[in-house]
CSV table of C-alpha atoms and ligand atoms in Angstrom, one decimal:
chain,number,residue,atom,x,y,z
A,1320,UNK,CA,-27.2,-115.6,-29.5
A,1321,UNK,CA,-23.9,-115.4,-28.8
A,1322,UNK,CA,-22.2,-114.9,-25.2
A,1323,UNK,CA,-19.6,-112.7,-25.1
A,1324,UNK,CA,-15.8,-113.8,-25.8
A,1325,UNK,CA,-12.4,-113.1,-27.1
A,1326,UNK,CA,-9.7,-116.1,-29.1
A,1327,UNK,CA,-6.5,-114.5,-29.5
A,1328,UNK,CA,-6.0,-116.4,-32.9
A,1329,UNK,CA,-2.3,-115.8,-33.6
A,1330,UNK,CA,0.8,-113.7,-32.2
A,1331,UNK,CA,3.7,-112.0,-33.3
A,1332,UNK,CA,5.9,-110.4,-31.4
A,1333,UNK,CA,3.0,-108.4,-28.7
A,1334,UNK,CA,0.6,-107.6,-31.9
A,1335,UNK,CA,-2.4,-109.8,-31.8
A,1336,UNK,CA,-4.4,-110.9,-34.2
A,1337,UNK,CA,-8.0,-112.1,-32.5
A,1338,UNK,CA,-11.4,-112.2,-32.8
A,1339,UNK,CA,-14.7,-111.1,-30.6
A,1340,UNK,CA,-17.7,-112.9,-30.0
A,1341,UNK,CA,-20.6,-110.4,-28.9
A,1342,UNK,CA,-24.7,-110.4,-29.0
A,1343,UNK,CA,-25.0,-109.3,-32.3
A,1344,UNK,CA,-22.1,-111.0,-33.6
A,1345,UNK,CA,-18.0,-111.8,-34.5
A,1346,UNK,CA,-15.4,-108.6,-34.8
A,1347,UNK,CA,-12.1,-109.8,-36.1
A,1348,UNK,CA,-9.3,-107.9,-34.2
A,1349,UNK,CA,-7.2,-105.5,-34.3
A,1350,UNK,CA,-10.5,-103.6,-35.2
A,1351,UNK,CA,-11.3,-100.1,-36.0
A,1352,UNK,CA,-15.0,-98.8,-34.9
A,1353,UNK,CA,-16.3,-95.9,-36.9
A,1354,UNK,CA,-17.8,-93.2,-34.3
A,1355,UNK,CA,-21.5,-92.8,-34.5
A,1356,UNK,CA,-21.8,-90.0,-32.0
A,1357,UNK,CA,-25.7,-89.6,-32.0
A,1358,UNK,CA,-26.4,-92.9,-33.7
A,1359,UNK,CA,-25.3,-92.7,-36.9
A,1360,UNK,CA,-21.9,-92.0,-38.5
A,1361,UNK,CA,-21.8,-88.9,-39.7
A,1362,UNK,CA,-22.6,-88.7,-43.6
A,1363,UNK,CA,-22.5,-92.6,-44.4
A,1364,UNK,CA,-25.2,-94.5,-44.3
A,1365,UNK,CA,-25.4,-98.7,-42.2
A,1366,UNK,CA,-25.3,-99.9,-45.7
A,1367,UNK,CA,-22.0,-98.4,-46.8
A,1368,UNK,CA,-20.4,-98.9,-43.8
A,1369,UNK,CA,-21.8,-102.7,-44.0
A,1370,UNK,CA,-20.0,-102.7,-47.9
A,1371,UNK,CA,-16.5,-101.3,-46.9
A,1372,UNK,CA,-16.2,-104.3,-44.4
A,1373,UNK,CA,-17.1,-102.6,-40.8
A,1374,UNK,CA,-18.0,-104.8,-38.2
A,1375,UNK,CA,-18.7,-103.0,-35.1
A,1376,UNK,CA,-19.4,-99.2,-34.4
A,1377,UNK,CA,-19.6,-97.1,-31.3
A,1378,UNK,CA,-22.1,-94.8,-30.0
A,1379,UNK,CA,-21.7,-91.9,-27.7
A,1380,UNK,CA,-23.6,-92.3,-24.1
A,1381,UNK,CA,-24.1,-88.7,-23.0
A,1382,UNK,CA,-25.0,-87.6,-26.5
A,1383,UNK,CA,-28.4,-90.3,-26.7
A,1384,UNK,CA,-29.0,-90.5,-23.0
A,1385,UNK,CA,-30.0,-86.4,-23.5
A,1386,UNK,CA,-31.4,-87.1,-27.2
A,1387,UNK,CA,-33.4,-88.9,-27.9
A,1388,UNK,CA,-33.3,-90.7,-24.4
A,1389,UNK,CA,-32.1,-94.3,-23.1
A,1390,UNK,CA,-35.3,-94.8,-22.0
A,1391,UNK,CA,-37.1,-93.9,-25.4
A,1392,UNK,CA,-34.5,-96.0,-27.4
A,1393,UNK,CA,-35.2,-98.3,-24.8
A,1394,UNK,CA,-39.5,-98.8,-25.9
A,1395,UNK,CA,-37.9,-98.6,-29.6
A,1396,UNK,CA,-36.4,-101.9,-29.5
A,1397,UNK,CA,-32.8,-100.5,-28.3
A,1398,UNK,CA,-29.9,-99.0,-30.4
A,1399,UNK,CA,-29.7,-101.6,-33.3
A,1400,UNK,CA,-32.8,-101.6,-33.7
A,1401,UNK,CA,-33.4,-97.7,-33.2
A,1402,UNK,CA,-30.7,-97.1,-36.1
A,1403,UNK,CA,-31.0,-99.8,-37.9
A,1404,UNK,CA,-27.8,-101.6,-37.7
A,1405,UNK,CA,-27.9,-105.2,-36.9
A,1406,UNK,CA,-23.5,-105.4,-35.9
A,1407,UNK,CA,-21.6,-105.0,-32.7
A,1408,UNK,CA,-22.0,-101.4,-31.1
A,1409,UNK,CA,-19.8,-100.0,-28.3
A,1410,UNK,CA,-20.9,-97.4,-26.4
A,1411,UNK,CA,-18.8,-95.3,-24.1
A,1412,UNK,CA,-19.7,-94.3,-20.8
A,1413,UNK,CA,-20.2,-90.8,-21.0
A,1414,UNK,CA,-17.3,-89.5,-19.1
A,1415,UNK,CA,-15.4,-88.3,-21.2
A,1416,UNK,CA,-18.1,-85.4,-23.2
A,1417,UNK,CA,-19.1,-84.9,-19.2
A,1418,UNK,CA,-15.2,-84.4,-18.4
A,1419,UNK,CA,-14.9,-81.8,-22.0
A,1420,UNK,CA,-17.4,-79.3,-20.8
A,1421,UNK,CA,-15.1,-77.9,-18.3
A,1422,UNK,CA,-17.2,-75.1,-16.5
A,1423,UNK,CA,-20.4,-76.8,-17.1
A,1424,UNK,CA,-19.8,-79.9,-14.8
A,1425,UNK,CA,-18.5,-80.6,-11.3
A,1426,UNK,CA,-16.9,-84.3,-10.3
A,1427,UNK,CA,-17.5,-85.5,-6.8
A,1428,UNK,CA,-17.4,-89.0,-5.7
A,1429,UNK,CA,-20.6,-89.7,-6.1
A,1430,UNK,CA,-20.3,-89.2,-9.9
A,1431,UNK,CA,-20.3,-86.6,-12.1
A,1432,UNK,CA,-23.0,-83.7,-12.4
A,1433,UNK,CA,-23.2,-81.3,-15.4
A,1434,UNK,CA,-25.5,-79.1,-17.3
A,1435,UNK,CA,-26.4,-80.2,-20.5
A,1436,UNK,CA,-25.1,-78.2,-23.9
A,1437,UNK,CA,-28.4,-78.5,-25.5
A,1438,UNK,CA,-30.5,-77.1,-23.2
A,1439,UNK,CA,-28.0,-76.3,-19.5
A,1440,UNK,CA,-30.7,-78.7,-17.9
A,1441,UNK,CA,-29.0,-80.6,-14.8
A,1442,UNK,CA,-28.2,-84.0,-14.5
A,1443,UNK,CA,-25.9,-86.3,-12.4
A,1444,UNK,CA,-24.4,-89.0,-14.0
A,1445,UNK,CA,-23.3,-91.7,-11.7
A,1446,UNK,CA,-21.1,-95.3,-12.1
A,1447,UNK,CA,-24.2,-96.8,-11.6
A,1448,UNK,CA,-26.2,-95.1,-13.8
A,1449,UNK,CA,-23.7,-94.9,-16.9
A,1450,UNK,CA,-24.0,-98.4,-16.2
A,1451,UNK,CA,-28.0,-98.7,-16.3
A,1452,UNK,CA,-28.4,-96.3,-19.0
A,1453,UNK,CA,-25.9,-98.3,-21.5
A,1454,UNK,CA,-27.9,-101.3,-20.8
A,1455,UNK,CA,-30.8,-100.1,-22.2
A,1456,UNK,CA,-29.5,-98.9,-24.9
A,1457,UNK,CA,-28.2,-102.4,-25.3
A,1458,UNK,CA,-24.7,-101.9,-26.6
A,1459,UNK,CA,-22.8,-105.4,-26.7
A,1460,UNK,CA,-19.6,-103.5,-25.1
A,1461,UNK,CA,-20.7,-101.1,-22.3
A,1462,UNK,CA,-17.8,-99.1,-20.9
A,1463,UNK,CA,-17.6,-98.2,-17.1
A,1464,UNK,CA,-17.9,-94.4,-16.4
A,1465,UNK,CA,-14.0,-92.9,-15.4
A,1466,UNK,CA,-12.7,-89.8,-14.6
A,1467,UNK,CA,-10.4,-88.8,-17.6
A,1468,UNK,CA,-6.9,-87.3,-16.8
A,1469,UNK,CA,-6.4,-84.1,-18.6
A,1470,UNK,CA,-3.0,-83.2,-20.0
A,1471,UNK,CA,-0.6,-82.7,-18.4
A,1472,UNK,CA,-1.7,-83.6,-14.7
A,1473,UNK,CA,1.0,-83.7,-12.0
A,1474,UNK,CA,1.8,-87.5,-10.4
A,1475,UNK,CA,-0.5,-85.9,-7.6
A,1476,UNK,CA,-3.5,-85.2,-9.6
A,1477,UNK,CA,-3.4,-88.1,-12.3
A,1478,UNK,CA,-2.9,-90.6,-8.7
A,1479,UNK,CA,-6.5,-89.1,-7.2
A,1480,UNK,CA,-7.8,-89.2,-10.8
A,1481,UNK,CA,-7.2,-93.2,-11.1
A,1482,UNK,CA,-8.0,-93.9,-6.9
A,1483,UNK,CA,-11.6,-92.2,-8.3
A,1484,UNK,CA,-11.9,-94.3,-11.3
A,1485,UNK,CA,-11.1,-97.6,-9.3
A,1486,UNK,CA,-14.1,-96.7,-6.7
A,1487,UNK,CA,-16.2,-95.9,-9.4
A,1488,UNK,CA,-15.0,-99.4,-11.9
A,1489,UNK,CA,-15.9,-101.4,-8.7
A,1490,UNK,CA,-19.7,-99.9,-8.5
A,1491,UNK,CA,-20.1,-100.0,-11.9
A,1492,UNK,CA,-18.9,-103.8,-11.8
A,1493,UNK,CA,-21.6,-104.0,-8.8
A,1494,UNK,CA,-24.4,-102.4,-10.8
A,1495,UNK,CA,-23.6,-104.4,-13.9
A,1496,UNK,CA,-23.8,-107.6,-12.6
A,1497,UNK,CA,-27.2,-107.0,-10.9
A,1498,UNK,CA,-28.5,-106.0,-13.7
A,1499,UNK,CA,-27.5,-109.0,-15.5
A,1500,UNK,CA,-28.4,-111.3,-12.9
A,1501,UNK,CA,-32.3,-109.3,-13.1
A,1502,UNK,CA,-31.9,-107.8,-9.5
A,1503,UNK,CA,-32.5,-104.3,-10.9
A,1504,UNK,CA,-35.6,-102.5,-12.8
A,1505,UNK,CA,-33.5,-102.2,-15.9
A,1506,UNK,CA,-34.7,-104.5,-18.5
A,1507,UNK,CA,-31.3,-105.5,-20.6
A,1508,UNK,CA,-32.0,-104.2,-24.5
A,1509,UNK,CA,-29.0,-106.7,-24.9
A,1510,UNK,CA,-28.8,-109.3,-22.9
A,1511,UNK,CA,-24.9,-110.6,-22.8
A,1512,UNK,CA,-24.1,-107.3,-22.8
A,1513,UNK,CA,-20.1,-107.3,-21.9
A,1514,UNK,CA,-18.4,-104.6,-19.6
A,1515,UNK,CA,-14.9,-103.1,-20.2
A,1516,UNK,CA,-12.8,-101.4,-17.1
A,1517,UNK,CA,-10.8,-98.6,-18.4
A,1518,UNK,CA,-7.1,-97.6,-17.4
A,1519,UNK,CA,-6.0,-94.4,-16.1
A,1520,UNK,CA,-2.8,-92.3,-14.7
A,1521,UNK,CA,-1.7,-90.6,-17.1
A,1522,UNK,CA,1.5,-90.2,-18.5
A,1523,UNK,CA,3.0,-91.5,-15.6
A,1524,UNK,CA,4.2,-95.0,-15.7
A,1525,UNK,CA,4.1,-96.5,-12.2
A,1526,UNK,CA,0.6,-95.1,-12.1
A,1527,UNK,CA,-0.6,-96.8,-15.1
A,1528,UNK,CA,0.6,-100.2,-13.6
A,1529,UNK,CA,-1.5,-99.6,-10.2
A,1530,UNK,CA,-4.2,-98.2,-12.4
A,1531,UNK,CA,-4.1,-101.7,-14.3
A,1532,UNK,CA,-3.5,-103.8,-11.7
A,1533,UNK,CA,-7.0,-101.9,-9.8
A,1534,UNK,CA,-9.1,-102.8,-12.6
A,1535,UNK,CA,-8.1,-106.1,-13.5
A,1536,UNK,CA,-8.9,-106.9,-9.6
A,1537,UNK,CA,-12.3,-106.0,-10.1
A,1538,UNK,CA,-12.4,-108.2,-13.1
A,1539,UNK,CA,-14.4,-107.3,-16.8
A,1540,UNK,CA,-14.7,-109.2,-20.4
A,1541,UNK,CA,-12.3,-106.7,-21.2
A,1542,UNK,CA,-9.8,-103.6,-20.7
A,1543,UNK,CA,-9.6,-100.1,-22.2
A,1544,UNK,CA,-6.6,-97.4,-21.9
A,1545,UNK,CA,-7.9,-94.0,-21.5
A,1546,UNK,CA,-6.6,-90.8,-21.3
A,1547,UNK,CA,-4.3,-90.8,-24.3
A,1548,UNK,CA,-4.2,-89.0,-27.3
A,1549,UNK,CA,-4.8,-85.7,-25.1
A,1550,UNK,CA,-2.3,-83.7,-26.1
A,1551,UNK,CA,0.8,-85.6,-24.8
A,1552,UNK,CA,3.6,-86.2,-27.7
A,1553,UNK,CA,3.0,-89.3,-30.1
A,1554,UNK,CA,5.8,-91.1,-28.7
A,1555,UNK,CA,4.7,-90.3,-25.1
A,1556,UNK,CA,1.5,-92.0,-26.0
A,1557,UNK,CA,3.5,-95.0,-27.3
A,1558,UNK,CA,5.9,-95.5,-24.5
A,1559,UNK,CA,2.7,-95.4,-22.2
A,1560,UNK,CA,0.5,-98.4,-24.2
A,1561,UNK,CA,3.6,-100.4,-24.3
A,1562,UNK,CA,4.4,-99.9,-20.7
A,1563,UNK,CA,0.6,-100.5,-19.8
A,1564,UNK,CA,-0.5,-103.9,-21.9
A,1565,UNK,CA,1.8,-106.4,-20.1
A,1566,UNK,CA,-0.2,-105.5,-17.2
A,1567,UNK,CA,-3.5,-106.3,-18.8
A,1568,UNK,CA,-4.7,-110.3,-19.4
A,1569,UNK,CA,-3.5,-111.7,-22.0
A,1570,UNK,CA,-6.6,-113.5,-22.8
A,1571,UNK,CA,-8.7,-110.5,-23.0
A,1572,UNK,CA,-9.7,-107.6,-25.6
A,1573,UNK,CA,-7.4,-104.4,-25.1
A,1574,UNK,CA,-8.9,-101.3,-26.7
A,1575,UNK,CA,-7.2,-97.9,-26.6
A,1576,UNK,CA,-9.4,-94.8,-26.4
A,1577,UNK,CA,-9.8,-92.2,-28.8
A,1578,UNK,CA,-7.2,-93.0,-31.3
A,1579,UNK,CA,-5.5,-92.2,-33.8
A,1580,UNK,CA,-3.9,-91.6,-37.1
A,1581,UNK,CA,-3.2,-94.7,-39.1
A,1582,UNK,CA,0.4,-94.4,-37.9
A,1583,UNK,CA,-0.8,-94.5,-34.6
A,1584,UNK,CA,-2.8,-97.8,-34.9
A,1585,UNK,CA,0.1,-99.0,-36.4
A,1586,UNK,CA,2.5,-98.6,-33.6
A,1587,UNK,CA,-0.3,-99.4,-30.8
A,1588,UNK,CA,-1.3,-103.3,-32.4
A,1589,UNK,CA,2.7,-103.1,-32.3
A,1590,UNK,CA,2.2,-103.0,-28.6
A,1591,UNK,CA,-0.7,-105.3,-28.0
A,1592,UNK,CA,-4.0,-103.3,-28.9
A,1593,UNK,CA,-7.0,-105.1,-30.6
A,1594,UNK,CA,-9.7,-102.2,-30.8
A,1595,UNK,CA,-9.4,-98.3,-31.8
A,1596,UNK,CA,-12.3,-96.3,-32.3
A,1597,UNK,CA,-11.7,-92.6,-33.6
A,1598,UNK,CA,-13.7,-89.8,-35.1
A,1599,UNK,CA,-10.5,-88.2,-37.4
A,1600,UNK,CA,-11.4,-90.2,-40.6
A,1601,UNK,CA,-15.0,-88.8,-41.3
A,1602,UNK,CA,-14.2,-85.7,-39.3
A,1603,UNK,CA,-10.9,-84.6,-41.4
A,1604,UNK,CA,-12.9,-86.0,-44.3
A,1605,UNK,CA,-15.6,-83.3,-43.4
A,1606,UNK,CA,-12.4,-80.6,-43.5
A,1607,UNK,CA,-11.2,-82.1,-47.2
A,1608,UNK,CA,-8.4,-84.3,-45.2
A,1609,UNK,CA,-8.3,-87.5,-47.5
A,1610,UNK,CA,-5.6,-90.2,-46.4
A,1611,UNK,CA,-3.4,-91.5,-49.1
A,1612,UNK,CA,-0.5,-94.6,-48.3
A,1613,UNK,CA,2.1,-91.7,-48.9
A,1614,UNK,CA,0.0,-89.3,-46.2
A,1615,UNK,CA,-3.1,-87.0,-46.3
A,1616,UNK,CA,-3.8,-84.7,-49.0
A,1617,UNK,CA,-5.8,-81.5,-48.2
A,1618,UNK,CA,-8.5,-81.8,-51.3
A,1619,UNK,CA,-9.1,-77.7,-51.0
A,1620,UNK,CA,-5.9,-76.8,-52.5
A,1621,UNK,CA,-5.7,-75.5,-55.9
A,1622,UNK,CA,-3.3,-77.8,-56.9
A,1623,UNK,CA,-6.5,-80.6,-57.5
A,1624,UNK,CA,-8.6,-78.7,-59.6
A,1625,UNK,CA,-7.5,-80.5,-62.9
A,1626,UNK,CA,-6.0,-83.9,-61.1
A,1627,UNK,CA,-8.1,-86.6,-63.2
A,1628,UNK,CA,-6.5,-88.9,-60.8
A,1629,UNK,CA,-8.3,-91.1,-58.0
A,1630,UNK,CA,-7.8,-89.7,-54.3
A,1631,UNK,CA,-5.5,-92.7,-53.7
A,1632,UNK,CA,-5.0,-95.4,-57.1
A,1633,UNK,CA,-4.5,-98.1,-55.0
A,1634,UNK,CA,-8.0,-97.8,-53.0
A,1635,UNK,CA,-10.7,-100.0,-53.7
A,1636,UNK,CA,-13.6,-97.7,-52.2
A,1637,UNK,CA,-16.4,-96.5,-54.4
A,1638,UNK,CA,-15.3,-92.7,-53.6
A,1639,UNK,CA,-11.8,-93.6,-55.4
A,1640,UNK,CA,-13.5,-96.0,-58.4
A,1641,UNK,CA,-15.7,-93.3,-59.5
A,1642,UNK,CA,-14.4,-89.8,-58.8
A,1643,UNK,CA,-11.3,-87.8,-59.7
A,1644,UNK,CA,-10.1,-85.4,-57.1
A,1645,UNK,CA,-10.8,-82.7,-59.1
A,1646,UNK,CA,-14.5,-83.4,-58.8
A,1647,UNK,CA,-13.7,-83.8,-54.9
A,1648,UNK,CA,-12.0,-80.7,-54.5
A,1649,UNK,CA,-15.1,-79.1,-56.4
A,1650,UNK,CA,-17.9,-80.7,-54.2
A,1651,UNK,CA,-15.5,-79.6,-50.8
A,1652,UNK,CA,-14.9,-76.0,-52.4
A,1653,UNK,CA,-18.9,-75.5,-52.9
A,1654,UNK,CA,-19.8,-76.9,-49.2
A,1655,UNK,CA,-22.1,-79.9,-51.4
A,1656,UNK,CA,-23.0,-82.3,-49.1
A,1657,UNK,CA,-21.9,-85.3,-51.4
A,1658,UNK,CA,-18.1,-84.3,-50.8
A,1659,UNK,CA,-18.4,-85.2,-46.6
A,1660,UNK,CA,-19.9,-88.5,-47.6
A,1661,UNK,CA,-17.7,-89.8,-50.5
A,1662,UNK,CA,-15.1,-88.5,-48.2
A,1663,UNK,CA,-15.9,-89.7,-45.1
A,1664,UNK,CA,-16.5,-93.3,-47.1
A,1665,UNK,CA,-12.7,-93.0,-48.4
A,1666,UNK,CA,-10.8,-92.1,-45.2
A,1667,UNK,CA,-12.8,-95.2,-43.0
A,1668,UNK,CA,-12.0,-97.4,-45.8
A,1669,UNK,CA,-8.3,-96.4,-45.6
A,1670,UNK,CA,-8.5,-97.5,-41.9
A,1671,UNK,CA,-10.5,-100.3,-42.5
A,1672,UNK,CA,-7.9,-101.9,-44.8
A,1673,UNK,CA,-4.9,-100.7,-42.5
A,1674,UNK,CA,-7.1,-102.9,-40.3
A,1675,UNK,CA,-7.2,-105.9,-42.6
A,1676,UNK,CA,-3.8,-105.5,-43.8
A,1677,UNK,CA,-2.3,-105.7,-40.2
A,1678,UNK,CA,-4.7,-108.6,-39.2
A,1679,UNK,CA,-3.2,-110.8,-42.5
A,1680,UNK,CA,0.4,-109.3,-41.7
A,1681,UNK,CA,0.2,-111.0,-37.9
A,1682,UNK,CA,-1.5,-114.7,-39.0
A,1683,UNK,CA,1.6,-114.4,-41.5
A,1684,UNK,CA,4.1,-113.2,-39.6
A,1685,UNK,CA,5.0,-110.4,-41.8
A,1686,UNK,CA,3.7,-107.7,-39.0
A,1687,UNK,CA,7.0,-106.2,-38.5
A,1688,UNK,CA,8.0,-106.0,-42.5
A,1689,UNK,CA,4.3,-104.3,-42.8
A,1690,UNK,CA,5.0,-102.2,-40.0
A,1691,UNK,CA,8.7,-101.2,-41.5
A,1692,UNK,CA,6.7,-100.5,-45.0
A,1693,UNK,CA,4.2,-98.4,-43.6
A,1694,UNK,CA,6.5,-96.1,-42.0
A,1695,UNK,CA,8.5,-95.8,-45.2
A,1696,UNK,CA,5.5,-94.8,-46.9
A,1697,UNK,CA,3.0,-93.3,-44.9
A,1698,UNK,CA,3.8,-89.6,-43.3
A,1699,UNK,CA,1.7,-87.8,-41.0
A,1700,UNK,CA,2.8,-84.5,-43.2
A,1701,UNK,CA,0.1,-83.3,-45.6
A,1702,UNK,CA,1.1,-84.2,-49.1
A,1703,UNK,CA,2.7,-81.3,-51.5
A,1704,UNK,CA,2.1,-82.6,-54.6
B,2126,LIG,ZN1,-10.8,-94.6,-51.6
């Protein structure tokens, strides 16, 4: 067993290139984690996942805390166990799917109450009991429950929205620790389970330093940036990461929220992020987005249906040894099932081995040629050929 830590194994420029010690074992960083929403990643099976070199994968809070239950997961042996995958997991806190159902919840300062989407039951989800509920589902990373910033919020709004998510960090610190230390009625699924404080304020600069400087007071294994990739600009969303990591620990794992395209990932290890998680690869996959290194093609167009060639030559997935897009875009244009996984299995490799590429580019010192190269290469445009 494994306690929790994070080596920062080389440097260049403020991309890191590290590696994270958890439970159920090592995640070299920058990492991507494939979302798996309800406990599994949609349309790909542990064992592929496991073969196209994932390491760690994240699981939504407020989707298994309604179904099947923390508490059933719980008597099942916990998430890895439950799903049958033996890696890292992250789970989120919940606060953000609470936060998207708009006129179905209410935030106070006690936490944040909502009516469920499957069945408009009523529930109140509080710091605390994010932070109980994760523990039994015994992720390795357990995030504290924040209030998200929507899009644009005035200095005014985003300022109460972080002074909320400070009081609430500190409790779920509080709880956390308790638990750990066996003074609650939670029994751990994980013990060593780590806890990461997340960053708010916005798009507003001065706010994400008071933000940062709040949470890193209250002290966690490790710090996430929330509240991006909401609908500001891309560049925004740059500025903003590179203006918030210098005031995170340098020592510790920085993981940005919710993001991105590859270009994205590219530009935020560029700033000093190790973690991503993201649910575009296998859900543009599921729409016939597949990622090539000159940009994504949209598989449905008629221009595929005689291409013998491979989604993208240079891939080494089992989607682009075996199958022509042709054959995609005729699985994606008859709705067969086969087409969202082979897709799906495609697009996270692409991100996996922007992943790897940008991990050997920073122990090399090449980060800022691979970046320049990428950028040449890579657009965000859908391809026309
Ligand atoms: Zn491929």
């Amino acid at each position: 067993m494994h306690s929790f830590g994070f080596t920062v194994l080389a440097q260049q420029g403020a991309a890191r290139r590290g590696e994270l010690r958890t439970a159920h074992g090592v995640v070299q960083t920058p990492a991507f984690m494939a979302v798996g929403t309800r406990g599994a990643v949609k349309a790909v099976t542990h064992r592929d996942l496991r073969d196209l070199g994932a390491e760690i994968i994240l699981g939504n809070t407020y989707h298994l805390y309604l179904k099947p239950g923390d508490a059933a997961i719980a008597r099942l042996g916990g998430l890895h166990r439950f799903i049958g995958w033996d890696g890292p997991i992250l789970t989120d806190s919940g606060g953000y799917q609470i936060f998207s159902l708009a006129d179905r919840r209410r935030i106070t300062d006690a936490g944040a109450e909502f009516r469920s989407h499957l069945d408009g039951s009523k529930h109140l989800l509080t710091p605390e009991s994010a932070a109980d509920i994760q523990s039994r589902l015994g992720a390795d990373i357990a995030m504290v429950l924040d209030e998200c910033t929507a899009f644009p919020a005035t200095p005014d709004v985003a300022a109460r929205s972080l002074e909320r998510t400070a009081r609430w960090a500190a409790r779920a610190r509080t709880r956390h620790l308790a638990i750990a230390a066996g003074e609650t009625d939670v029994v751990p699924s994980t013990p060593g389970q780590a806890q990461f404080g997340i960053v708010q304020g916005g798009v507003h600069e001065a706010l994400r330093r008071v933000s940062a400087e709040a949470t890193v007071a209250i002290g966690f294994e490790g710090y996430a940036i929330g509240g991006l990739s909401v609908g500001e600009p891309v560049d925004v969303m740059y500025d903003i990461v590179g203006r918030t990591t210098p005031h995170l620990p340098e020592a510790q794992p920085r993981y940005l929220m919710g993001t991105g395209m590859p270009d994205d990932l590219v530009e935020s290890v560029a700033r000093g992020i190790d973690m991503f998680d993201c649910v575009l690869p296998t859900r543009n996959a599921r729409n016939g987005q597949l990622l090539t290194r000159e940009g994504p093609l949209n598989i449905r167009n008629a221009r595929y249906a005689d291409d013998d060639a491979p989604v993208d030559a240079a891939c080494r997935c089992y989607t682009c040894r075996h199958f022509s897009r042709a054959y995609l875009r005729h699985l994606a244009s008859t709705g067969e099932m086969l087409g969202a996984t082979l897709g799906s299995m495609h697009n996270l490799c692409f991100y996996l081995d922007i992943m790897e590429a940008m991990r050997k580019a920073i122990e090399f010192g090449s980060f800022e040629e691979f970046r320049q190269n990428f950028h040449r290469t890579f657009s965000r445009q859908p391809l026309t050929r």
